[in-house]
Structure formats: C-alpha cells, structure tokens
Amino acid sequence: MMSSLFSLSLVFALLCAVGPTDASDLNEFDNLRRLETIDDIQRIVYGDANGRVHVLEGDGTRFAEVWVSEYLEGAVAGLFVTDVNGDELEEVVVFTDRGRIYYIDSRDYRTIWSNPPGEYERITCQGVYDTDDDPQPELLFCADGYLIVYDGRDQYEQWRSDQSNLTSRQLLIGDVDGDGEKEIVLNDGYVFDARFFDLEWQSPEPFGERLGLLDMDEDGILELIGEFQGRYLRVFDVDLRREKSLSR
C-alpha cells in the first residue's frame, strides 16, 4: 500500500502510468481513487499527509487540480468512494490517522457528515465493506486498540471488540475458512466473523505487514498471504488454523 504522502507531480505520473481506463489499478493505493466521469471529464480524488483532500480533473492524460479541502485534523490514512449512506449517490469517505471520519459529496465536494472530534484518538487501519447484506456498507476500522464496526448510513458505533490492545495496520474481508461466510482479518493475527463479529481465531503470531487472499491450491478456500519486511511471504490456512506448507 502507498503512503499518504503524495506530491502533485507524483499523482500526475501515476495517472499517466495507469491510463484512462484502468480504474481498478488505483485501488492498490490507500488514498487515491477515481470519481465518476462527468461530461467526459475524468476526475481523481486523493488525500495527503497534511490532512487535505484534493480533486483533479482532466482528459486522461492531462489533469489540473480543481478543489482542495480544508484541514481535516490529521493525515489522510484511508480514502474510499462508495454510496456509504444509501442515498444512491457516491460519497468520498475519508479517515484520518487522528480519529476523524468525513463524508464528502463526490459532486460538489461539500462535507456531508463528520464524526465528533475526540470520539477516537487514533485510527490505524480502515475499510468500507458490506458485512450484513443490507443496502449500505459498514465502516470497519481499528481505533484506540479496538476493532470498530460503524453503521455507514446512520453513523453510529454498531459494535466494538472486547480486545482493546489491537495494533492492526491492515484489515481485509473475505471467506477465508470455506464456511460460506465472510471473515474480518487483521494483520496482527485476529480473525472475526463478519456478520456476528465473534472471534474465530487468534493466531499466536501476526499474519504480516500486508495481506492478500488467493486460492493457491484450488481447493475452493482462500489462503491468507502475508508479506513481512517488504519481501518475505508466508501463507496461512485459516480453516486449519496454521501456516501452510508449500511443499508437496
């Protein structure tokens, strides 16, 4: 994942590199997303380490900055574009490392909602997922040592973990044990049921700094792939509660 520290020249270089049609490539970055194209004008939104969100417009090869937010009280730690509140319009959901969450209208860039200052001191990882198959997604994040599930439409804390010492830097969601239900996986070794939030497994060791999911042995169950120190990979069978041996 990319750091939230972006220079404008770096953003332009990234846009030229991925091209006008490769929107999925931008999802590899924590703080850079495409917005809906309006009247053939392509739009990009990104957040920076100085606590501001920027919008660029262009034709796919040349972009110009058209809007910058006010200071959002902390470095932008995560940014998502989705219909988070069920109004059939996309919002920009912004998380800062100092515990603030903002919904920004994706068309006129006004702030629709933000959580109260001081509700959380620090957010260390975040995601936006539909965990319960209702019309709108939930906000999942680790704040002040807890895993939090936040209702995206009505903006309230729906659930928090009993664990209060989580140090997670990444989370993801997927069916990692083949039971037909999704799990929330934290990189520091915790696996929670994504519907009822029960703790399914606490690994005796972390899963890595970065996580990915892949069915490596074609058994229909996703393996959890963890990256360590930017170069080493380990593979975990969550259904068997152990590290996977790659030998045959």
Coordinates of C-alpha atoms in Angstrom, one line a residue:
M1 CA 0.0 0.0 0.0
M2 CA 1.1 3.5 -0.7
S3 CA 1.9 6.1 1.9
S4 CA -0.5 9.1 2.2
L5 CA 2.4 11.4 1.3
F6 CA 1.6 12.4 -2.3
S7 CA 3.2 15.2 -4.3
L8 CA 1.2 16.6 -7.2
S9 CA 3.8 15.6 -9.7
L10 CA 3.7 12.0 -8.4
V11 CA -0.1 11.9 -8.7
F12 CA 0.2 13.1 -12.3
A13 CA 2.8 10.5 -13.1
L14 CA 0.6 7.8 -11.6
L15 CA -2.4 8.9 -13.7
C16 CA -0.3 8.8 -16.9
A17 CA 1.0 5.4 -16.0
V18 CA -2.3 3.7 -15.3
G19 CA -4.1 5.3 -18.3
P20 CA -7.7 6.5 -18.6
T21 CA -9.4 3.1 -18.4
D22 CA -7.5 1.2 -15.7
A23 CA -9.6 2.3 -12.7
S24 CA -9.0 -0.9 -10.8
D25 CA -5.3 -0.2 -10.7
L26 CA -5.8 2.8 -8.5
N27 CA -7.5 0.6 -5.8
E28 CA -4.0 -0.6 -4.9
F29 CA -3.4 2.8 -3.3
D30 CA -4.9 3.7 0.1
N31 CA -5.5 7.4 -0.7
L32 CA -6.1 7.6 -4.5
R33 CA -9.4 6.9 -6.3
R34 CA -11.3 7.7 -9.4
L35 CA -14.5 9.6 -9.2
E36 CA -17.4 9.3 -11.7
T37 CA -16.7 10.8 -15.1
I38 CA -18.9 13.8 -15.7
D39 CA -19.4 15.2 -19.3
D40 CA -16.4 13.3 -20.5
I41 CA -14.3 14.9 -17.7
Q42 CA -12.3 12.4 -15.7
R43 CA -11.9 13.1 -12.0
I44 CA -9.4 11.8 -9.4
V45 CA -9.5 12.3 -5.7
Y46 CA -6.6 11.8 -3.3
G47 CA -5.6 12.6 0.3
D48 CA -2.3 13.8 1.6
A49 CA -0.2 13.6 4.7
N50 CA -1.0 17.3 5.5
G51 CA -4.7 16.4 6.1
R52 CA -6.2 17.6 2.9
V53 CA -8.2 16.0 0.1
H54 CA -7.6 17.1 -3.5
V55 CA -9.7 16.7 -6.7
L56 CA -8.2 16.7 -10.1
E57 CA -10.0 16.9 -13.5
G58 CA -8.7 16.0 -16.9
D59 CA -8.9 14.0 -20.1
G60 CA -6.9 11.0 -19.0
T61 CA -3.5 12.4 -20.0
R62 CA -3.5 16.0 -18.5
F63 CA -5.0 16.8 -15.1
A64 CA -5.5 20.0 -13.2
E65 CA -6.4 20.5 -9.5
V66 CA -9.9 21.9 -9.2
W67 CA -10.6 21.6 -5.4
V68 CA -8.7 21.3 -2.1
S69 CA -10.4 20.6 1.2
E70 CA -9.9 22.4 4.5
Y71 CA -7.6 20.7 7.0
L72 CA -9.2 17.5 8.2
E73 CA -7.4 17.2 11.5
G74 CA -4.8 14.6 10.8
A75 CA -3.1 12.9 7.9
V76 CA -5.4 11.2 5.5
A77 CA -5.0 7.5 6.3
G78 CA -7.6 6.0 4.0
L79 CA -10.0 7.2 1.3
F80 CA -12.9 5.3 -0.4
V81 CA -15.5 6.2 -3.0
T82 CA -18.8 4.5 -2.4
D83 CA -22.5 5.1 -1.6
V84 CA -22.0 4.8 2.1
N85 CA -25.3 6.2 3.3
G86 CA -27.8 4.6 0.9
D87 CA -28.8 7.8 -0.9
E88 CA -27.9 6.3 -4.3
L89 CA -25.1 8.8 -4.7
E90 CA -21.4 8.2 -4.2
E91 CA -19.6 9.8 -1.3
V92 CA -15.9 10.2 -0.6
V93 CA -15.2 8.5 2.8
V94 CA -12.1 9.9 4.4
F95 CA -10.3 8.5 7.5
T96 CA -7.6 10.5 9.2
D97 CA -5.0 9.0 11.5
R98 CA -6.2 11.2 14.3
G99 CA -9.6 9.6 14.6
R100 CA -11.7 11.7 12.2
I101 CA -14.1 10.4 9.6
Y102 CA -15.7 12.5 6.9
Y103 CA -18.2 12.0 4.2
I104 CA -17.6 14.4 1.2
D105 CA -20.1 14.8 -1.6
S106 CA -18.5 13.5 -4.8
R107 CA -20.0 16.2 -7.0
D108 CA -19.9 19.5 -5.1
Y109 CA -17.3 18.4 -2.5
R110 CA -19.1 19.7 0.5
T111 CA -18.8 17.9 3.8
I112 CA -22.0 15.9 4.4
W113 CA -21.0 14.5 7.8
S114 CA -18.1 14.0 10.1
N115 CA -17.8 12.2 13.4
P116 CA -17.4 14.2 16.6
P117 CA -13.8 15.5 17.4
G118 CA -12.3 13.4 20.2
E119 CA -14.5 10.3 19.5
Y120 CA -11.3 8.4 18.7
E121 CA -7.7 9.4 19.3
R122 CA -6.1 7.2 16.6
I123 CA -7.2 5.1 13.6
T124 CA -4.6 2.6 12.5
C125 CA -6.4 0.8 9.7
Q126 CA -9.7 1.0 7.9
G127 CA -12.0 -0.4 5.2
V128 CA -15.6 0.0 3.9
Y129 CA -17.5 -3.2 3.4
D130 CA -21.0 -4.6 3.4
T131 CA -20.8 -7.1 6.2
D132 CA -24.5 -7.9 6.7
D133 CA -26.0 -7.8 3.1
D134 CA -28.1 -4.7 3.8
P135 CA -28.3 -1.9 1.3
Q136 CA -25.4 0.1 2.6
P137 CA -21.8 -0.8 3.7
E138 CA -20.3 -0.6 7.1
L139 CA -17.1 1.2 8.1
L140 CA -14.6 -1.2 9.7
F141 CA -11.6 0.3 11.4
C142 CA -9.2 -0.2 14.3
A143 CA -9.2 2.7 16.7
D144 CA -7.6 3.1 20.1
G145 CA -6.9 -0.6 20.2
Y146 CA -10.4 -1.8 19.3
L147 CA -11.9 -3.2 16.1
I148 CA -14.9 -1.0 15.4
V149 CA -17.9 -1.6 13.2
Y150 CA -19.6 1.7 12.3
D151 CA -23.0 2.0 10.7
G152 CA -22.5 3.8 7.4
R153 CA -26.0 5.1 6.9
D154 CA -26.9 6.2 10.4
Q155 CA -23.4 7.0 11.6
Y156 CA -23.1 5.2 15.0
E157 CA -20.9 2.7 16.5
Q158 CA -22.6 -0.6 15.9
W159 CA -20.1 -2.9 17.6
R160 CA -16.6 -2.9 19.2
S161 CA -14.3 -5.8 20.1
D162 CA -13.7 -7.0 23.5
Q163 CA -10.0 -6.8 22.6
S164 CA -8.6 -3.4 23.5
N165 CA -4.9 -3.9 22.5
L166 CA -5.1 -4.4 18.8
T167 CA -2.2 -2.9 16.8
S168 CA -3.6 -3.7 13.3
R169 CA -2.2 -1.8 10.3
Q170 CA -4.3 -3.5 7.7
L171 CA -7.6 -5.3 7.6
L172 CA -9.5 -7.2 4.8
I173 CA -12.7 -9.2 4.5
G174 CA -13.3 -12.5 2.7
D175 CA -14.4 -16.1 3.3
V176 CA -11.0 -17.4 4.5
D177 CA -12.2 -20.7 6.0
G178 CA -14.6 -22.0 3.4
D179 CA -17.8 -21.8 5.5
G180 CA -19.7 -19.6 3.1
E181 CA -19.5 -16.6 5.4
K182 CA -17.1 -13.7 5.3
E183 CA -14.5 -13.1 8.0
I184 CA -12.7 -9.9 9.0
V185 CA -8.9 -10.5 9.1
L186 CA -6.5 -8.2 10.9
N187 CA -2.8 -8.3 10.0
D188 CA -1.8 -8.7 13.7
G189 CA -3.3 -12.2 13.8
Y190 CA -7.1 -11.9 14.5
V191 CA -9.9 -13.4 12.5
F192 CA -13.5 -12.3 13.3
D193 CA -16.8 -13.5 11.9
A194 CA -18.0 -10.6 9.6
R195 CA -21.7 -11.0 10.4
F196 CA -21.8 -11.7 14.1
F197 CA -18.3 -10.4 15.0
D198 CA -17.3 -13.5 17.0
L199 CA -13.6 -14.0 17.4
E200 CA -12.9 -17.1 15.3
W201 CA -9.2 -17.4 15.7
Q202 CA -6.3 -15.5 17.3
S203 CA -3.1 -16.6 15.7
P204 CA -0.1 -16.9 18.0
E205 CA 1.8 -14.7 15.6
P206 CA 1.0 -11.8 13.2
F207 CA 0.0 -12.5 9.6
G208 CA 2.4 -9.9 8.2
E209 CA 2.5 -6.2 7.4
R210 CA 0.5 -6.5 4.2
L211 CA -2.2 -9.1 3.5
G212 CA -3.7 -10.7 0.4
L213 CA -6.1 -13.5 -0.4
L214 CA -5.6 -16.2 -3.0
D215 CA -6.8 -19.8 -3.5
M216 CA -3.3 -21.2 -4.1
D217 CA -4.1 -24.9 -4.1
E218 CA -7.5 -24.7 -5.9
D219 CA -9.4 -26.3 -3.1
G220 CA -12.1 -23.6 -3.1
I221 CA -10.8 -22.0 0.1
L222 CA -8.8 -18.7 0.1
E223 CA -5.4 -18.8 1.6
L224 CA -4.1 -15.8 3.5
I225 CA -0.9 -14.4 2.2
G226 CA 1.2 -12.2 4.5
E227 CA 4.2 -10.1 3.5
F228 CA 7.0 -9.5 6.0
Q229 CA 9.7 -6.8 5.9
G230 CA 8.6 -5.9 2.3
R231 CA 10.0 -9.1 0.8
Y232 CA 9.2 -12.3 2.6
L233 CA 5.9 -14.2 2.1
R234 CA 4.1 -16.6 4.4
V235 CA 0.9 -18.4 3.6
F236 CA -1.8 -19.3 6.2
D237 CA -4.6 -21.8 6.1
V238 CA -7.2 -20.1 8.3
D239 CA -9.6 -23.1 8.1
L240 CA -6.8 -25.3 9.5
R241 CA -5.5 -22.6 11.9
R242 CA -1.9 -23.0 10.8
E243 CA 0.8 -21.8 8.4
K244 CA 0.5 -23.6 5.1
S245 CA 3.3 -25.8 3.9
L246 CA 4.1 -25.2 0.2
S247 CA 5.9 -28.5 -0.3
R248 CA 4.1 -31.4 -1.9

